Amino acid sequence: MKTILLILLSAVSLFSSNGYAADKTPLPSHGIDYPQGWQTWSSIAVSHRTDNNTVRAILGNDVAIKAARSGEHSPWPDGAILAKVVWKAGELAHWPKAIGPKDFVHAEFMFKDSVKYADTYGWGWARWVGAEQTPFEGGMQVCVSCHTPVKDNDWVFTEPGWFPTN
């Protein structure tokens, strides 16, 4: 698990330095503005989805990181933003027993604001697809439907990883 985390965090650095042009802000998704600076946020967890062969780095803004590290994330506090950076999984060229990020798929976000997003259970969902960061057009209801199985976990699939304090 530690190896996968290191690989994913390295990929986040590569994406932020070689990815989408900083001078062209993507259009809003579901009426939500593209969150600036998310590429430098800290890690909350990693995941590997075997159903669609993707690996993910789950990042958070300062509010989300504080909640994750303190265990105060059930429910997540207003102001928390969770980012999920998704790549197709593939064998690493120089380490064939390991999988890591290959083609970038999308970056998706959950914005916690219990008043603003009261109609969607306190969360605003947004996704930007591909290297071009094209707004996802499926509608926020697609996100809500997918997250319904974890409604009793404040609509969040992610289980924050433990980080040592020293």
PDB file of C-alpha atoms in Angstrom:
ATOM      1  CA  MET A   1       0.000   0.000   0.000  1.00  0.00           C
ATOM      2  CA  LYS A   2       2.868   2.362   0.855  1.00  0.00           C
ATOM      3  CA  THR A   3       4.350   1.733  -2.596  1.00  0.00           C
ATOM      4  CA  ILE A   4       1.060   2.518  -4.355  1.00  0.00           C
ATOM      5  CA  LEU A   5       0.752   5.743  -2.326  1.00  0.00           C
ATOM      6  CA  LEU A   6       4.260   6.846  -3.338  1.00  0.00           C
ATOM      7  CA  ILE A   7       3.575   6.059  -6.994  1.00  0.00           C
ATOM      8  CA  LEU A   8       0.287   7.962  -6.996  1.00  0.00           C
ATOM      9  CA  LEU A   9       1.757  10.973  -5.211  1.00  0.00           C
ATOM     10  CA  SER A  10       4.587  11.070  -7.766  1.00  0.00           C
ATOM     11  CA  ALA A  11       2.018  11.005 -10.553  1.00  0.00           C
ATOM     12  CA  VAL A  12       0.140  13.921  -8.969  1.00  0.00           C
ATOM     13  CA  SER A  13       3.381  15.922  -9.087  1.00  0.00           C
ATOM     14  CA  LEU A  14       3.927  15.001 -12.729  1.00  0.00           C
ATOM     15  CA  PHE A  15       0.357  15.925 -13.637  1.00  0.00           C
ATOM     16  CA  SER A  16       0.582  19.286 -11.915  1.00  0.00           C
ATOM     17  CA  SER A  17       3.855  20.210 -13.610  1.00  0.00           C
ATOM     18  CA  ASN A  18       3.131  18.816 -17.075  1.00  0.00           C
ATOM     19  CA  GLY A  19      -0.653  18.849 -17.242  1.00  0.00           C
ATOM     20  CA  TYR A  20      -3.326  21.328 -18.167  1.00  0.00           C
ATOM     21  CA  ALA A  21      -2.163  24.795 -19.198  1.00  0.00           C
ATOM     22  CA  ALA A  22      -2.381  27.140 -16.226  1.00  0.00           C
ATOM     23  CA  ASP A  23      -3.463  30.077 -18.387  1.00  0.00           C
ATOM     24  CA  LYS A  24      -6.740  28.455 -19.509  1.00  0.00           C
ATOM     25  CA  THR A  25      -9.241  27.835 -16.718  1.00  0.00           C
ATOM     26  CA  PRO A  26     -11.760  25.104 -17.554  1.00  0.00           C
ATOM     27  CA  LEU A  27     -15.439  25.992 -17.731  1.00  0.00           C
ATOM     28  CA  PRO A  28     -17.655  25.295 -14.690  1.00  0.00           C
ATOM     29  CA  SER A  29     -19.100  21.829 -14.153  1.00  0.00           C
ATOM     30  CA  HIS A  30     -22.664  21.618 -12.790  1.00  0.00           C
ATOM     31  CA  GLY A  31     -22.428  25.359 -12.070  1.00  0.00           C
ATOM     32  CA  ILE A  32     -19.312  24.862  -9.930  1.00  0.00           C
ATOM     33  CA  ASP A  33     -16.111  26.723 -10.770  1.00  0.00           C
ATOM     34  CA  TYR A  34     -12.924  24.748 -11.393  1.00  0.00           C
ATOM     35  CA  PRO A  35     -11.000  24.677  -8.104  1.00  0.00           C
ATOM     36  CA  GLN A  36      -7.677  26.436  -8.567  1.00  0.00           C
ATOM     37  CA  GLY A  37      -4.535  24.980  -6.989  1.00  0.00           C
ATOM     38  CA  TRP A  38      -5.926  21.522  -6.198  1.00  0.00           C
ATOM     39  CA  GLN A  39      -2.801  19.942  -7.687  1.00  0.00           C
ATOM     40  CA  THR A  40      -0.840  20.980  -4.582  1.00  0.00           C
ATOM     41  CA  TRP A  41      -3.346  19.695  -2.002  1.00  0.00           C
ATOM     42  CA  SER A  42      -2.300  16.983   0.455  1.00  0.00           C
ATOM     43  CA  SER A  43      -3.240  13.336   0.203  1.00  0.00           C
ATOM     44  CA  ILE A  44      -6.103  11.791   2.147  1.00  0.00           C
ATOM     45  CA  ALA A  45      -6.019   8.286   0.643  1.00  0.00           C
ATOM     46  CA  VAL A  46      -5.449   6.191  -2.467  1.00  0.00           C
ATOM     47  CA  SER A  47      -7.663   3.615  -4.104  1.00  0.00           C
ATOM     48  CA  HIS A  48      -7.573   1.029  -6.859  1.00  0.00           C
ATOM     49  CA  ARG A  49     -10.869   0.198  -8.548  1.00  0.00           C
ATOM     50  CA  THR A  50     -10.748  -3.286  -9.966  1.00  0.00           C
ATOM     51  CA  ASP A  51     -14.123  -2.918 -11.726  1.00  0.00           C
ATOM     52  CA  ASN A  52     -12.825  -0.273 -14.151  1.00  0.00           C
ATOM     53  CA  ASN A  53      -9.055  -0.720 -13.728  1.00  0.00           C
ATOM     54  CA  THR A  54      -8.284   2.746 -12.378  1.00  0.00           C
ATOM     55  CA  VAL A  55      -6.065   4.099  -9.629  1.00  0.00           C
ATOM     56  CA  ARG A  56      -6.949   7.211  -7.697  1.00  0.00           C
ATOM     57  CA  ALA A  57      -5.314   9.739  -5.437  1.00  0.00           C
ATOM     58  CA  ILE A  58      -7.783  11.350  -3.058  1.00  0.00           C
ATOM     59  CA  LEU A  59      -6.657  14.839  -2.061  1.00  0.00           C
ATOM     60  CA  GLY A  60      -8.161  17.481   0.181  1.00  0.00           C
ATOM     61  CA  ASN A  61      -8.112  21.200   0.779  1.00  0.00           C
ATOM     62  CA  ASP A  62      -6.922  22.425   4.207  1.00  0.00           C
ATOM     63  CA  VAL A  63     -10.371  21.951   5.792  1.00  0.00           C
ATOM     64  CA  ALA A  64     -10.628  18.360   4.531  1.00  0.00           C
ATOM     65  CA  ILE A  65      -7.058  17.493   5.551  1.00  0.00           C
ATOM     66  CA  LYS A  66      -7.618  18.783   9.089  1.00  0.00           C
ATOM     67  CA  ALA A  67     -10.827  16.728   9.359  1.00  0.00           C
ATOM     68  CA  ALA A  68      -9.205  13.596   7.911  1.00  0.00           C
ATOM     69  CA  ARG A  69      -6.137  13.768  10.163  1.00  0.00           C
ATOM     70  CA  SER A  70      -8.191  14.410  13.307  1.00  0.00           C
ATOM     71  CA  GLY A  71     -10.812  11.753  12.536  1.00  0.00           C
ATOM     72  CA  GLU A  72     -13.540  14.421  12.434  1.00  0.00           C
ATOM     73  CA  HIS A  73     -14.968  13.442   9.043  1.00  0.00           C
ATOM     74  CA  SER A  74     -18.258  11.805   9.856  1.00  0.00           C
ATOM     75  CA  PRO A  75     -19.802  14.091   8.793  1.00  0.00           C
ATOM     76  CA  TRP A  76     -17.236  16.125   6.866  1.00  0.00           C
ATOM     77  CA  PRO A  77     -17.245  19.817   7.903  1.00  0.00           C
ATOM     78  CA  ASP A  78     -18.598  22.581   5.709  1.00  0.00           C
ATOM     79  CA  GLY A  79     -15.793  24.002   3.594  1.00  0.00           C
ATOM     80  CA  ALA A  80     -14.159  20.621   2.992  1.00  0.00           C
ATOM     81  CA  ILE A  81     -13.319  19.847  -0.620  1.00  0.00           C
ATOM     82  CA  LEU A  82     -12.331  16.343  -1.654  1.00  0.00           C
ATOM     83  CA  ALA A  83     -10.552  15.793  -4.979  1.00  0.00           C
ATOM     84  CA  LYS A  84     -10.247  12.439  -6.682  1.00  0.00           C
ATOM     85  CA  VAL A  85      -7.604  12.255  -9.405  1.00  0.00           C
ATOM     86  CA  VAL A  86      -8.198   9.233 -11.658  1.00  0.00           C
ATOM     87  CA  TRP A  87      -5.862   7.392 -14.047  1.00  0.00           C
ATOM     88  CA  LYS A  88      -6.137   4.101 -15.909  1.00  0.00           C
ATOM     89  CA  ALA A  89      -4.058   1.534 -14.028  1.00  0.00           C
ATOM     90  CA  GLY A  90      -1.203  -0.195 -15.743  1.00  0.00           C
ATOM     91  CA  GLU A  91       1.970  -2.130 -15.189  1.00  0.00           C
ATOM     92  CA  LEU A  92       4.994   0.024 -14.467  1.00  0.00           C
ATOM     93  CA  ALA A  93       7.728  -0.241 -17.100  1.00  0.00           C
ATOM     94  CA  HIS A  94      10.559  -0.664 -14.601  1.00  0.00           C
ATOM     95  CA  TRP A  95       8.607  -2.504 -11.942  1.00  0.00           C
ATOM     96  CA  PRO A  96       6.307  -5.083 -13.545  1.00  0.00           C
ATOM     97  CA  LYS A  97       4.954  -6.388 -10.228  1.00  0.00           C
ATOM     98  CA  ALA A  98       3.481  -2.981  -9.448  1.00  0.00           C
ATOM     99  CA  ILE A  99       0.622  -1.040 -10.969  1.00  0.00           C
ATOM    100  CA  GLY A 100       0.522   2.697 -11.263  1.00  0.00           C
ATOM    101  CA  PRO A 101      -1.098   5.578 -13.096  1.00  0.00           C
ATOM    102  CA  LYS A 102      -1.110   5.566 -16.887  1.00  0.00           C
ATOM    103  CA  ASP A 103      -3.575   7.608 -18.982  1.00  0.00           C
ATOM    104  CA  PHE A 104      -5.271  10.431 -17.080  1.00  0.00           C
ATOM    105  CA  VAL A 105      -9.062   9.946 -16.946  1.00  0.00           C
ATOM    106  CA  HIS A 106     -10.518  12.820 -14.927  1.00  0.00           C
ATOM    107  CA  ALA A 107     -10.462  14.921 -11.774  1.00  0.00           C
ATOM    108  CA  GLU A 108     -13.642  14.978  -9.716  1.00  0.00           C
ATOM    109  CA  PHE A 109     -14.543  16.965  -6.634  1.00  0.00           C
ATOM    110  CA  MET A 110     -16.973  17.040  -3.740  1.00  0.00           C
ATOM    111  CA  PHE A 111     -17.639  20.438  -2.126  1.00  0.00           C
ATOM    112  CA  LYS A 112     -19.213  20.334   1.359  1.00  0.00           C
ATOM    113  CA  ASP A 113     -21.657  23.164   2.018  1.00  0.00           C
ATOM    114  CA  SER A 114     -24.752  22.020   3.891  1.00  0.00           C
ATOM    115  CA  VAL A 115     -26.689  25.188   3.027  1.00  0.00           C
ATOM    116  CA  LYS A 116     -25.689  25.807  -0.596  1.00  0.00           C
ATOM    117  CA  TYR A 117     -26.055  22.134  -1.532  1.00  0.00           C
ATOM    118  CA  ALA A 118     -28.969  21.217   0.746  1.00  0.00           C
ATOM    119  CA  ASP A 119     -30.815  19.683  -2.237  1.00  0.00           C
ATOM    120  CA  THR A 120     -27.914  17.272  -2.879  1.00  0.00           C
ATOM    121  CA  TYR A 121     -27.324  16.145   0.710  1.00  0.00           C
ATOM    122  CA  GLY A 122     -24.835  18.884   1.585  1.00  0.00           C
ATOM    123  CA  TRP A 123     -22.437  18.169  -1.278  1.00  0.00           C
ATOM    124  CA  GLY A 124     -21.770  19.804  -4.616  1.00  0.00           C
ATOM    125  CA  TRP A 125     -20.293  17.371  -7.121  1.00  0.00           C
ATOM    126  CA  ALA A 126     -18.233  18.336 -10.169  1.00  0.00           C
ATOM    127  CA  ARG A 127     -15.969  16.530 -12.624  1.00  0.00           C
ATOM    128  CA  TRP A 128     -13.596  17.613 -15.366  1.00  0.00           C
ATOM    129  CA  VAL A 129     -12.662  14.986 -17.955  1.00  0.00           C
ATOM    130  CA  GLY A 130      -9.407  14.292 -19.801  1.00  0.00           C
ATOM    131  CA  ALA A 131      -6.273  16.358 -20.154  1.00  0.00           C
ATOM    132  CA  GLU A 132      -8.450  19.148 -21.591  1.00  0.00           C
ATOM    133  CA  GLN A 133     -10.447  19.194 -18.318  1.00  0.00           C
ATOM    134  CA  THR A 134     -13.802  19.303 -20.124  1.00  0.00           C
ATOM    135  CA  PRO A 135     -16.757  19.733 -17.737  1.00  0.00           C
ATOM    136  CA  PHE A 136     -18.708  16.519 -17.169  1.00  0.00           C
ATOM    137  CA  GLU A 137     -22.155  16.885 -18.696  1.00  0.00           C
ATOM    138  CA  GLY A 138     -23.901  14.004 -16.966  1.00  0.00           C
ATOM    139  CA  GLY A 139     -25.420  16.198 -14.282  1.00  0.00           C
ATOM    140  CA  MET A 140     -24.988  16.200 -10.541  1.00  0.00           C
ATOM    141  CA  GLN A 141     -27.718  13.560 -10.166  1.00  0.00           C
ATOM    142  CA  VAL A 142     -25.350  11.004 -11.760  1.00  0.00           C
ATOM    143  CA  CYS A 143     -22.961  11.645  -8.870  1.00  0.00           C
ATOM    144  CA  VAL A 144     -25.708  11.458  -6.239  1.00  0.00           C
ATOM    145  CA  SER A 145     -26.949   8.144  -7.682  1.00  0.00           C
ATOM    146  CA  CYS A 146     -23.470   6.639  -7.608  1.00  0.00           C
ATOM    147  CA  HIS A 147     -22.878   7.765  -4.006  1.00  0.00           C
ATOM    148  CA  THR A 148     -26.233   6.507  -2.671  1.00  0.00           C
ATOM    149  CA  PRO A 149     -24.680   3.276  -1.276  1.00  0.00           C
ATOM    150  CA  VAL A 150     -22.564   5.425   1.085  1.00  0.00           C
ATOM    151  CA  LYS A 151     -25.272   7.886   2.150  1.00  0.00           C
ATOM    152  CA  ASP A 152     -24.813   6.730   5.753  1.00  0.00           C
ATOM    153  CA  ASN A 153     -21.119   7.666   5.465  1.00  0.00           C
ATOM    154  CA  ASP A 154     -21.903  11.305   4.562  1.00  0.00           C
ATOM    155  CA  TRP A 155     -22.043  10.260   0.874  1.00  0.00           C
ATOM    156  CA  VAL A 156     -18.274   9.612   0.775  1.00  0.00           C
ATOM    157  CA  PHE A 157     -16.601   6.377  -0.353  1.00  0.00           C
ATOM    158  CA  THR A 158     -13.109   7.370   0.784  1.00  0.00           C
ATOM    159  CA  GLU A 159     -11.697   6.059   4.024  1.00  0.00           C
ATOM    160  CA  PRO A 160      -8.878   8.413   5.017  1.00  0.00           C
ATOM    161  CA  GLY A 161      -5.517   6.723   5.345  1.00  0.00           C
ATOM    162  CA  TRP A 162      -3.656   6.957   8.618  1.00  0.00           C
ATOM    163  CA  PHE A 163      -0.656   9.271   8.573  1.00  0.00           C
ATOM    164  CA  PRO A 164       1.951   9.216  11.366  1.00  0.00           C
ATOM    165  CA  THR A 165       2.306  12.509  13.203  1.00  0.00           C
ATOM    166  CA  ASN A 166       6.096  12.243  13.616  1.00  0.00           C
TER     167      ASN A 166
END
